[in-house]
PDB file of C-alpha atoms and ligand atoms in Angstrom:
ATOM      1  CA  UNK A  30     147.384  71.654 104.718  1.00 66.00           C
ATOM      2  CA  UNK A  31     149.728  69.244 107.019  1.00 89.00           C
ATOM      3  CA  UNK A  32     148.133  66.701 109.662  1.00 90.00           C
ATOM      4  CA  UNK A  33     148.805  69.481 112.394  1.00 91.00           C
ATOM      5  CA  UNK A  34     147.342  72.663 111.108  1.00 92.00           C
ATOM      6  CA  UNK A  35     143.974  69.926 111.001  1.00 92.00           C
ATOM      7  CA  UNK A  36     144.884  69.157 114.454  1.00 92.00           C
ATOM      8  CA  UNK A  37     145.045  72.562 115.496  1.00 91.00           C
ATOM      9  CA  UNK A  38     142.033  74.023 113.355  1.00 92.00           C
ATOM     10  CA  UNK A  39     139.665  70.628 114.761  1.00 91.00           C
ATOM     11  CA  UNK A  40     141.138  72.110 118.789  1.00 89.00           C
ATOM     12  CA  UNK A  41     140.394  75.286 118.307  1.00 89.00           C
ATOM     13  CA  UNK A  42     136.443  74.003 116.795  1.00 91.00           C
ATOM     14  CA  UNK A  43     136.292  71.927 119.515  1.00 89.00           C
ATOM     15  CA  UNK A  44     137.482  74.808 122.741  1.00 87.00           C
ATOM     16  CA  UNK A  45     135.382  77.543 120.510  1.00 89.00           C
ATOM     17  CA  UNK A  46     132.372  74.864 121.525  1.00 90.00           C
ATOM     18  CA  UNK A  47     132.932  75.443 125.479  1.00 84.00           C
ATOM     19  CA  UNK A  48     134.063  78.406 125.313  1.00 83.00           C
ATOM     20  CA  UNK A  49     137.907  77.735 126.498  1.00 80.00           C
ATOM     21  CA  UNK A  50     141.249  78.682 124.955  1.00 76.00           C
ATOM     22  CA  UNK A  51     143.255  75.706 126.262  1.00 73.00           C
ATOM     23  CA  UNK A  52     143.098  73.148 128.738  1.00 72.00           C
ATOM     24  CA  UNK A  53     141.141  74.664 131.779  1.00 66.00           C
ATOM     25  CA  UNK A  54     142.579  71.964 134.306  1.00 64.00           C
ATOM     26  CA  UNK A  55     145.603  72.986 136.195  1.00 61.00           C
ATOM     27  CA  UNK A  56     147.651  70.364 138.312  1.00 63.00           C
ATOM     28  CA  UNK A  57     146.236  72.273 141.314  1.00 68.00           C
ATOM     29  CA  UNK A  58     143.124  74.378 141.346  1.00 67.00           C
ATOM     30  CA  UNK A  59     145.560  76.972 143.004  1.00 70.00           C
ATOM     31  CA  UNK A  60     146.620  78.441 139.381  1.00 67.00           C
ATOM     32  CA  UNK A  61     143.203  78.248 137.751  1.00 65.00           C
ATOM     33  CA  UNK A  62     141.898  81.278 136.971  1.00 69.00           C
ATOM     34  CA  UNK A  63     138.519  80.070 135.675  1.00 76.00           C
ATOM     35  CA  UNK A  64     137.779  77.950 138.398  1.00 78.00           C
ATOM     36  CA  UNK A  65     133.723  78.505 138.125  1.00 79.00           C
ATOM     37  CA  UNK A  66     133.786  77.690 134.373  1.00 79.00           C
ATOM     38  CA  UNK A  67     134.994  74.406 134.813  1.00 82.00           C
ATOM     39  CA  UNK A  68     133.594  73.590 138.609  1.00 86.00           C
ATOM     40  CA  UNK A  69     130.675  70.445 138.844  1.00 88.00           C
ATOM     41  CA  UNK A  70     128.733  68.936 141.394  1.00 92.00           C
ATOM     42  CA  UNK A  71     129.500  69.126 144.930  1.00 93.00           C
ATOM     43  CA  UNK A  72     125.849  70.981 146.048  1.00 93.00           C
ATOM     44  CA  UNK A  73     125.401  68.299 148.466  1.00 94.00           C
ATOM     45  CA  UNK A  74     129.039  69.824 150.293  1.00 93.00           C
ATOM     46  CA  UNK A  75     128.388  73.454 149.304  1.00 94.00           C
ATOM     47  CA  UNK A  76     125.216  73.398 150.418  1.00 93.00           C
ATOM     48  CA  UNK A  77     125.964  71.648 153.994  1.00 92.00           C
ATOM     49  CA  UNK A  78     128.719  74.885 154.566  1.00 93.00           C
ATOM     50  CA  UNK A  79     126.706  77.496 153.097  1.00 92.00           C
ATOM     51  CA  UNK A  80     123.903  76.514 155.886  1.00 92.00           C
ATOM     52  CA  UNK A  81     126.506  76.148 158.433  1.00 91.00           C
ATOM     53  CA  UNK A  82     127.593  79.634 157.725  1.00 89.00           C
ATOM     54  CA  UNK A  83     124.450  81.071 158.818  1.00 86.00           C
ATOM     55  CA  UNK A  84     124.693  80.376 162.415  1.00 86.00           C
ATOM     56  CA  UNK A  85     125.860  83.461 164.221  1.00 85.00           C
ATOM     57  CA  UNK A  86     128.412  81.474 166.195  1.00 89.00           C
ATOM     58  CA  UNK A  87     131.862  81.040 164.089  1.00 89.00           C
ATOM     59  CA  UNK A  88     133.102  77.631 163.651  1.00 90.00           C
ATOM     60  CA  UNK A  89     135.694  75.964 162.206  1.00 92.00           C
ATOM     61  CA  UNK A  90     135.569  73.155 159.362  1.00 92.00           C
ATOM     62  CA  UNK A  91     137.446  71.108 157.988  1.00 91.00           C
ATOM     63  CA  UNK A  92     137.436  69.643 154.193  1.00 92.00           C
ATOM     64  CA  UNK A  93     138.700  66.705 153.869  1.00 90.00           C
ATOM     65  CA  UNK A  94     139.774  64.308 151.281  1.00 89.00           C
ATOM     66  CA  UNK A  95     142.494  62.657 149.210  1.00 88.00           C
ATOM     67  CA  UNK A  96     145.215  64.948 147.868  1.00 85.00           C
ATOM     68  CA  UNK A  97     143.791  65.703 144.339  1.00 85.00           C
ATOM     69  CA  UNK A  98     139.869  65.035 145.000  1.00 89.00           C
ATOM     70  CA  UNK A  99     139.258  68.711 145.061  1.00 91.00           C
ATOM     71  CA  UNK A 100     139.634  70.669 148.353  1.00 92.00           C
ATOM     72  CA  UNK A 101     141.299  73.399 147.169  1.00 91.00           C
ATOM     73  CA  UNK A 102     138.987  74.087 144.177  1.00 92.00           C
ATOM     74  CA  UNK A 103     136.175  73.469 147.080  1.00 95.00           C
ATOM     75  CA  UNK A 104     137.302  76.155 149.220  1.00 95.00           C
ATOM     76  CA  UNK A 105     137.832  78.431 146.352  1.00 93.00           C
ATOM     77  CA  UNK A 106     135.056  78.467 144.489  1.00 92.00           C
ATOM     78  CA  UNK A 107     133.067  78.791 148.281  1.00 94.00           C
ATOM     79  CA  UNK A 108     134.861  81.415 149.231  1.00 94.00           C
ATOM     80  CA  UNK A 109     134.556  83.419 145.517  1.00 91.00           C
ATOM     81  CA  UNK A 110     130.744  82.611 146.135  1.00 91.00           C
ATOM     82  CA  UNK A 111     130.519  84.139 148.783  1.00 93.00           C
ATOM     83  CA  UNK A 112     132.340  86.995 148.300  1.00 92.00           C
ATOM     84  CA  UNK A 113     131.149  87.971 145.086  1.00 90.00           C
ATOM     85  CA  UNK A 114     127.185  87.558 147.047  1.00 91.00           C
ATOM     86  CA  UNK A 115     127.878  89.028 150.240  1.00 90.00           C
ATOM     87  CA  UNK A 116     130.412  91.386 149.351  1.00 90.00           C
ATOM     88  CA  UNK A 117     131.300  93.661 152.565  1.00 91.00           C
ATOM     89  CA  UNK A 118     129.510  91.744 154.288  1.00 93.00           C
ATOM     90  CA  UNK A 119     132.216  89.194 154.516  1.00 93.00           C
ATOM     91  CA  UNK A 120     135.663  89.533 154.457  1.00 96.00           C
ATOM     92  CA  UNK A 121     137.376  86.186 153.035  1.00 95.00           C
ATOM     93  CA  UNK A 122     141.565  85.252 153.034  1.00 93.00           C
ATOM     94  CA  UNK A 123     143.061  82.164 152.291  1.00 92.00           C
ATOM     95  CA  UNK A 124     146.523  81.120 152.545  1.00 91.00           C
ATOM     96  CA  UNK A 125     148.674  77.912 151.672  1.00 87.00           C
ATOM     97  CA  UNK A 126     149.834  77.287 154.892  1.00 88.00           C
ATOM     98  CA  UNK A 127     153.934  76.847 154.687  1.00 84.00           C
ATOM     99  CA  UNK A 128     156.759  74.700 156.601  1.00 81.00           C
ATOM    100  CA  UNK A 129     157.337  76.611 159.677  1.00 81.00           C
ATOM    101  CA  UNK A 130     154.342  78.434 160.359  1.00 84.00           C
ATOM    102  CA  UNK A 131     151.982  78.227 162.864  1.00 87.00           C
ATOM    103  CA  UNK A 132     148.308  78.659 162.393  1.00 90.00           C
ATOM    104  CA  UNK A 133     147.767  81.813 163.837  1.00 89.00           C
ATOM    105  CA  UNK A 134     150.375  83.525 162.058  1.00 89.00           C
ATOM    106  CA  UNK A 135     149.005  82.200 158.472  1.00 91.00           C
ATOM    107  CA  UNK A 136     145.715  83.452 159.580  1.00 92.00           C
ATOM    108  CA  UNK A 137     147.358  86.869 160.615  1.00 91.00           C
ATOM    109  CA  UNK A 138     149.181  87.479 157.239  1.00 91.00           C
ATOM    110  CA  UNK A 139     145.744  86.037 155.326  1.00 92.00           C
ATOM    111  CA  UNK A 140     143.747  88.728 157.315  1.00 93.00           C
ATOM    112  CA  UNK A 141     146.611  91.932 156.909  1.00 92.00           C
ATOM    113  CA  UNK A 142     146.967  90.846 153.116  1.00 91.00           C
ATOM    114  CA  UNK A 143     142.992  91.282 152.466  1.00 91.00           C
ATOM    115  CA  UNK A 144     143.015  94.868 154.796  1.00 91.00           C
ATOM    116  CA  UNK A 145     145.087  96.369 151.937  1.00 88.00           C
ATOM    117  CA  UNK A 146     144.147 100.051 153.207  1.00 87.00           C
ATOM    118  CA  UNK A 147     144.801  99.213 156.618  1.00 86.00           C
ATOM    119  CA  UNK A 148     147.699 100.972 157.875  1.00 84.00           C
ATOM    120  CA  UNK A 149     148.494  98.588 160.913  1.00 85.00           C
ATOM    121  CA  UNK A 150     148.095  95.666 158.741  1.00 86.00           C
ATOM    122  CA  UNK A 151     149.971  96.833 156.237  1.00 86.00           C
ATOM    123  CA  UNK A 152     152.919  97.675 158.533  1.00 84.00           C
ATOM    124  CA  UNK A 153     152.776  94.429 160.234  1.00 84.00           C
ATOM    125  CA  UNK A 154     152.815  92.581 156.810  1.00 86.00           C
ATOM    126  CA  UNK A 155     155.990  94.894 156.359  1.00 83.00           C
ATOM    127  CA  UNK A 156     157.513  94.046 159.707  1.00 81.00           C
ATOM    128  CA  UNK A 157     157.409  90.132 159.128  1.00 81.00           C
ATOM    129  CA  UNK A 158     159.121  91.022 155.972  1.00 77.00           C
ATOM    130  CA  UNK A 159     155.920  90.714 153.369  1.00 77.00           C
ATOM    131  CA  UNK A 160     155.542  92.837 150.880  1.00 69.00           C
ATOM    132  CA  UNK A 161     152.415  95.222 152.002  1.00 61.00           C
ATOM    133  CA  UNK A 162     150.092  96.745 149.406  1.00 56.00           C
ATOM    134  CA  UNK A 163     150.761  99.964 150.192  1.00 49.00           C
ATOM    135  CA  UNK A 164     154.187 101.681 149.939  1.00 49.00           C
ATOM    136  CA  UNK A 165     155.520 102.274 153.431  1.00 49.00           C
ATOM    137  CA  UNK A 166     156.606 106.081 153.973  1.00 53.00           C
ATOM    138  CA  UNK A 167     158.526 108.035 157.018  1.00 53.00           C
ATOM    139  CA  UNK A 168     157.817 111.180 157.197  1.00 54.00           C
ATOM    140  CA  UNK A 169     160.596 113.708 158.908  1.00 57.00           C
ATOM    141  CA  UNK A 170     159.012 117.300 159.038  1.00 56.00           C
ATOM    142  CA  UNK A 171     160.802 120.468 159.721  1.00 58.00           C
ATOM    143  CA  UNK A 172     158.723 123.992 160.887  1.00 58.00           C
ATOM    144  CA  UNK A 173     160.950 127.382 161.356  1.00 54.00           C
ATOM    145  CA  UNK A 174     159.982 130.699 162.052  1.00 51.00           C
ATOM    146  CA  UNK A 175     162.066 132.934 159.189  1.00 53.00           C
ATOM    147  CA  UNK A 176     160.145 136.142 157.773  1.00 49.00           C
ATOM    148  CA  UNK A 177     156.642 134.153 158.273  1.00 54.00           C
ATOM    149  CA  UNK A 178     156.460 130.573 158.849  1.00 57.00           C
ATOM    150  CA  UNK A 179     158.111 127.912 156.708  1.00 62.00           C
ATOM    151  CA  UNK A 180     157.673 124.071 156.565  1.00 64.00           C
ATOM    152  CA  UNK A 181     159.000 121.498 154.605  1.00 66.00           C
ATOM    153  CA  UNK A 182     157.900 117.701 155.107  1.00 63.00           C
ATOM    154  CA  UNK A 183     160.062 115.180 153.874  1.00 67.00           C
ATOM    155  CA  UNK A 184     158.750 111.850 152.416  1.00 62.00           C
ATOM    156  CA  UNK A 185     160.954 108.533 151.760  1.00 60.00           C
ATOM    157  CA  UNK A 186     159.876 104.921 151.083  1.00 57.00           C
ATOM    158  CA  UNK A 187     160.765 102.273 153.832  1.00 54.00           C
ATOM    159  CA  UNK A 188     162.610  99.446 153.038  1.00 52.00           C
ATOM    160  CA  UNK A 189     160.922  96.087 153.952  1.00 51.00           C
ATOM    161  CA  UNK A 190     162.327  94.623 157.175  1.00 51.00           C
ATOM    162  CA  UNK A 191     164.139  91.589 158.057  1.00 47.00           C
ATOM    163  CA  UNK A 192     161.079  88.789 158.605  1.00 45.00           C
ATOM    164  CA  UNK A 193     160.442  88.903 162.294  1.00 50.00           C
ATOM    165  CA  UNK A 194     157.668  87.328 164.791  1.00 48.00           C
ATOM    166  CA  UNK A 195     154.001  89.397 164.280  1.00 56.00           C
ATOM    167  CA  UNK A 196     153.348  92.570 166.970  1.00 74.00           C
ATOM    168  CA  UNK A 197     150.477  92.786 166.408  1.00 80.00           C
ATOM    169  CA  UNK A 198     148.189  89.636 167.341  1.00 85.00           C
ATOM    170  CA  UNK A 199     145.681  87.493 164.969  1.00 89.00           C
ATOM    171  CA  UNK A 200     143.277  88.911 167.734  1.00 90.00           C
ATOM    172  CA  UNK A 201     144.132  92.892 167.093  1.00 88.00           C
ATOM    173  CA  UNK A 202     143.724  92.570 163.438  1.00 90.00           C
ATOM    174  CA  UNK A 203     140.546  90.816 163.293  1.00 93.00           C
ATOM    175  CA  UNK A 204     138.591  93.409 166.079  1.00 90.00           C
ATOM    176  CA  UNK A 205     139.363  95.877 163.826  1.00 90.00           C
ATOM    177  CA  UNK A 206     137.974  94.112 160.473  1.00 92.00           C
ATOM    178  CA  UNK A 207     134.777  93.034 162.262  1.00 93.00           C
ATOM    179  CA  UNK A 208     134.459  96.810 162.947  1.00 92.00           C
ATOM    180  CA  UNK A 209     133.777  96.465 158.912  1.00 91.00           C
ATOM    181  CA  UNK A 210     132.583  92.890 158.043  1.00 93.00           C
ATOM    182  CA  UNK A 211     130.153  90.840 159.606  1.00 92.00           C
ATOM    183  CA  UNK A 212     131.733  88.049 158.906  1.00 93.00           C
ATOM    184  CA  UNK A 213     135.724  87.249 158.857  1.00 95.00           C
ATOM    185  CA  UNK A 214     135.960  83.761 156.832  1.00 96.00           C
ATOM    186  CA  UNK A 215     139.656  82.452 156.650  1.00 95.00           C
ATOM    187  CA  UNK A 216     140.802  79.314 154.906  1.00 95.00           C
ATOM    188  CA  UNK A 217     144.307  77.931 155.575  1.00 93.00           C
ATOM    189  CA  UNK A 218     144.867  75.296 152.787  1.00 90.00           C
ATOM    190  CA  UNK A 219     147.500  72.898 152.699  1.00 85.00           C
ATOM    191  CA  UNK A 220     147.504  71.851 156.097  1.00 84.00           C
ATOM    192  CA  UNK A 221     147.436  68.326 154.507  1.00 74.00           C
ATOM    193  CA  UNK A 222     150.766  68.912 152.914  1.00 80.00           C
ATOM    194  CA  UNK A 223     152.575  68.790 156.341  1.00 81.00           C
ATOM    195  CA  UNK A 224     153.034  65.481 158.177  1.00 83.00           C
ATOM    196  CA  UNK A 225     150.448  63.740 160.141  1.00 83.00           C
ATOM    197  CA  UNK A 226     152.045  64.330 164.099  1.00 86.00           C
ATOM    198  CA  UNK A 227     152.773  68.096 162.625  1.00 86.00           C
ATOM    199  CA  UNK A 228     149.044  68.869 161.475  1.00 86.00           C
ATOM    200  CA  UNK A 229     147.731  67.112 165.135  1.00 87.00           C
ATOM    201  CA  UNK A 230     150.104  69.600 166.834  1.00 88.00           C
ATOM    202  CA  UNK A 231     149.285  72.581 165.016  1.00 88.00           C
ATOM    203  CA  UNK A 232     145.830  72.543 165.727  1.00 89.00           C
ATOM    204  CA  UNK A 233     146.678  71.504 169.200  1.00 90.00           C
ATOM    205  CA  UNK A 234     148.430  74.688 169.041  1.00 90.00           C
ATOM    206  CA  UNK A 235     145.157  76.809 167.931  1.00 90.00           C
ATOM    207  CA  UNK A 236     142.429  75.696 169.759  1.00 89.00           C
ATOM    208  CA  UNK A 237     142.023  78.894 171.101  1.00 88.00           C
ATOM    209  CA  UNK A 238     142.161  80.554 167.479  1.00 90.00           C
ATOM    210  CA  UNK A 239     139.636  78.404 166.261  1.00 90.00           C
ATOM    211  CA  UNK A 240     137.246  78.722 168.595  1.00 89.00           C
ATOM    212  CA  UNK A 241     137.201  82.535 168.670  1.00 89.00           C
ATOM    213  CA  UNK A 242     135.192  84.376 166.501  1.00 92.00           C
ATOM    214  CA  UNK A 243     136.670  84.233 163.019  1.00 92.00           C
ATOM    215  CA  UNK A 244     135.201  81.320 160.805  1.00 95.00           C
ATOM    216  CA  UNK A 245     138.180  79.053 159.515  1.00 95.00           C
ATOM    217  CA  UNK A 246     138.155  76.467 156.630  1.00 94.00           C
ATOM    218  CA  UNK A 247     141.095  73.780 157.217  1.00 93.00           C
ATOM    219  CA  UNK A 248     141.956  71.403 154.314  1.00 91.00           C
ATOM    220  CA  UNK A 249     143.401  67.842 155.751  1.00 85.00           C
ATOM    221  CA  UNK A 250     143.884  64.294 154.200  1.00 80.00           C
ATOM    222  CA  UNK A 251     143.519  61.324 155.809  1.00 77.00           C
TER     223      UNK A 251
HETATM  224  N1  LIG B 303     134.391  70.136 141.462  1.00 82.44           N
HETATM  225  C1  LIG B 303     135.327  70.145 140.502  1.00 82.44           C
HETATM  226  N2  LIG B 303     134.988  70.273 139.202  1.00 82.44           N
HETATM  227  C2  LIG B 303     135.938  70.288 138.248  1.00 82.44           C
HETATM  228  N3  LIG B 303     137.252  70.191 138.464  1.00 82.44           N
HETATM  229  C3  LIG B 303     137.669  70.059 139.737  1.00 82.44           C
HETATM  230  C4  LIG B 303     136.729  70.025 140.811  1.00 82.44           C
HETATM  231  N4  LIG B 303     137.411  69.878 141.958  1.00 82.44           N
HETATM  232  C5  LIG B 303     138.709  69.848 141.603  1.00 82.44           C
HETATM  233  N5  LIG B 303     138.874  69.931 140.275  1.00 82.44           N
HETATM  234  C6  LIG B 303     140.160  69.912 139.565  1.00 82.44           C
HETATM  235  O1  LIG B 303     140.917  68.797 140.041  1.00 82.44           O
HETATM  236  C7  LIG B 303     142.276  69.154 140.237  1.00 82.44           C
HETATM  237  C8  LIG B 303     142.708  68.898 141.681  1.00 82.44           C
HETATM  238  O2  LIG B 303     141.910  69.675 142.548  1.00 82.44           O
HETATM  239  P1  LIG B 303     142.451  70.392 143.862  1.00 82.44           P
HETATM  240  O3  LIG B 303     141.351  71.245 144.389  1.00 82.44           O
HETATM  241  O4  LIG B 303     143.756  71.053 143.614  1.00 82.44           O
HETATM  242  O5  LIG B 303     142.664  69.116 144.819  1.00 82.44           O
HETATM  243  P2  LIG B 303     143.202  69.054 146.324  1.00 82.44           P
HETATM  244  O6  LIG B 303     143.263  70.443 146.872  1.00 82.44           O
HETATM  245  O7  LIG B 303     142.218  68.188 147.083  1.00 82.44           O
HETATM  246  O8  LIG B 303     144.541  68.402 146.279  1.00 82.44           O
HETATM  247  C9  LIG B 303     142.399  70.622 139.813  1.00 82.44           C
HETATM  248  O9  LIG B 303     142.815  70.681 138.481  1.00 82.44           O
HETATM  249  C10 LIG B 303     140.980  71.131 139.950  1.00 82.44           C
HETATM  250  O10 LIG B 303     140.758  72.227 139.097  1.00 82.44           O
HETATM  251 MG1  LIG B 304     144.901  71.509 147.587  1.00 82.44          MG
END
């Protein structure tokens, strides 16, 4: 037996220990699928949110830290918490916010991409040009009287659309999913990946969005 197959056979003793395959730390917590298996500490933070989150007034907080201390494992592992306790109760989104887009229209496509068998959020994630979860159909039917009565519908999938600005507001979507959720909890991550003056005027932009009555989580660096 060779110095790797040892090296190999004492790695794979050694991840059979804790239960792991392979390295369970990702550059970014975005990719990690097992997020709660390796997740420590921060009770002091989660519990400071998960009290805050019992108010009935919706607020807006922000995590913040260096790029790399943990915000978007944080936010993550909150928001799989919660879901996975509250279920219907809450309905939770989060989004990497990207060049170019404002907050409310991150927190739109976040909300339409977690209302999977809504049809106007669906169509509006179509409109903008995002793929929707459910296929988009027109429907062209055609009734004739001939000996009796004869219909035929017709049935064709819908091409995406050319991206375009959202119809339907952040506002619209969100009366209809606190029809179904108690809560609406949205987290727009990255915000600390765009500049300084950028992030200031963004949330300049959305004071009235964050004050309304979805709860946001904001990620932001000093
Ligand atoms: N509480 C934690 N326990 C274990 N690993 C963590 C924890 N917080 C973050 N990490 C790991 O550190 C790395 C960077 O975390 P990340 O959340 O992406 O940082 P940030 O969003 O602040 O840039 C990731 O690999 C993540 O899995
Ligand atoms: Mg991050």
């Amino acid at each position: 037996m060779n110095i790797i197959d040892n090296l190999l056979r004492d790695g794979d003793n050694l991840y059979d220990q804790w239960n792991l395959t392979d390295i369970p730390f990702a550059e970014s917590a975005e990719k990690l699928d097992r997020l709660a298996q390796v997740f420590t500490g921060r009770e002091a933070e989660l519990s400071q949110v998960v009290n805050l989150l019992r108010s009935r007034d919706a607020k807006s907080i922000l995590v913040y830290g260096w790029i790399g201390i943990g915000k978007t494992a944080f936010v993550r592992l909150l928001l799989e918490g919660l879901k996975r306790s509250l279920g219907d109760r809450v309905l939770t989104a989060r989004i990497k916010l990207e060049a170019n887009t404002d907050l409310s229209t991150a927190a739109l496509i976040a909300l339409a991409r977690q209302m999977p068998n809504d049809e106007w959020a669906q169509y509006q994630l179509n409109c903008m040009g995002l793929r929707s979860s459910l296929p988009l159909r027109s429907r062209k039917t055609t009734a004739g009287a001939d000996m009796g009565f004869k219909a035929t519908v017709e049935e064709s999938t819908v091409a995406p659309e050319a991206p375009q600005f959202p119809t339907l507001s952040f506002e619209d979507l969100l009366d209809r999913a606190l029809q179904k959720h108690e809560r609406v909890i949205i987290a727009i991550d990255d915000l600390d990946k765009q500049d300084p003056a950028r992030a200031r005027q963004l949330l300049l932009n959305a004071q009235g969005l964050l004050k309304g009555r979805a709860w946001f989580l904001l990620t932001g660096h000093p």
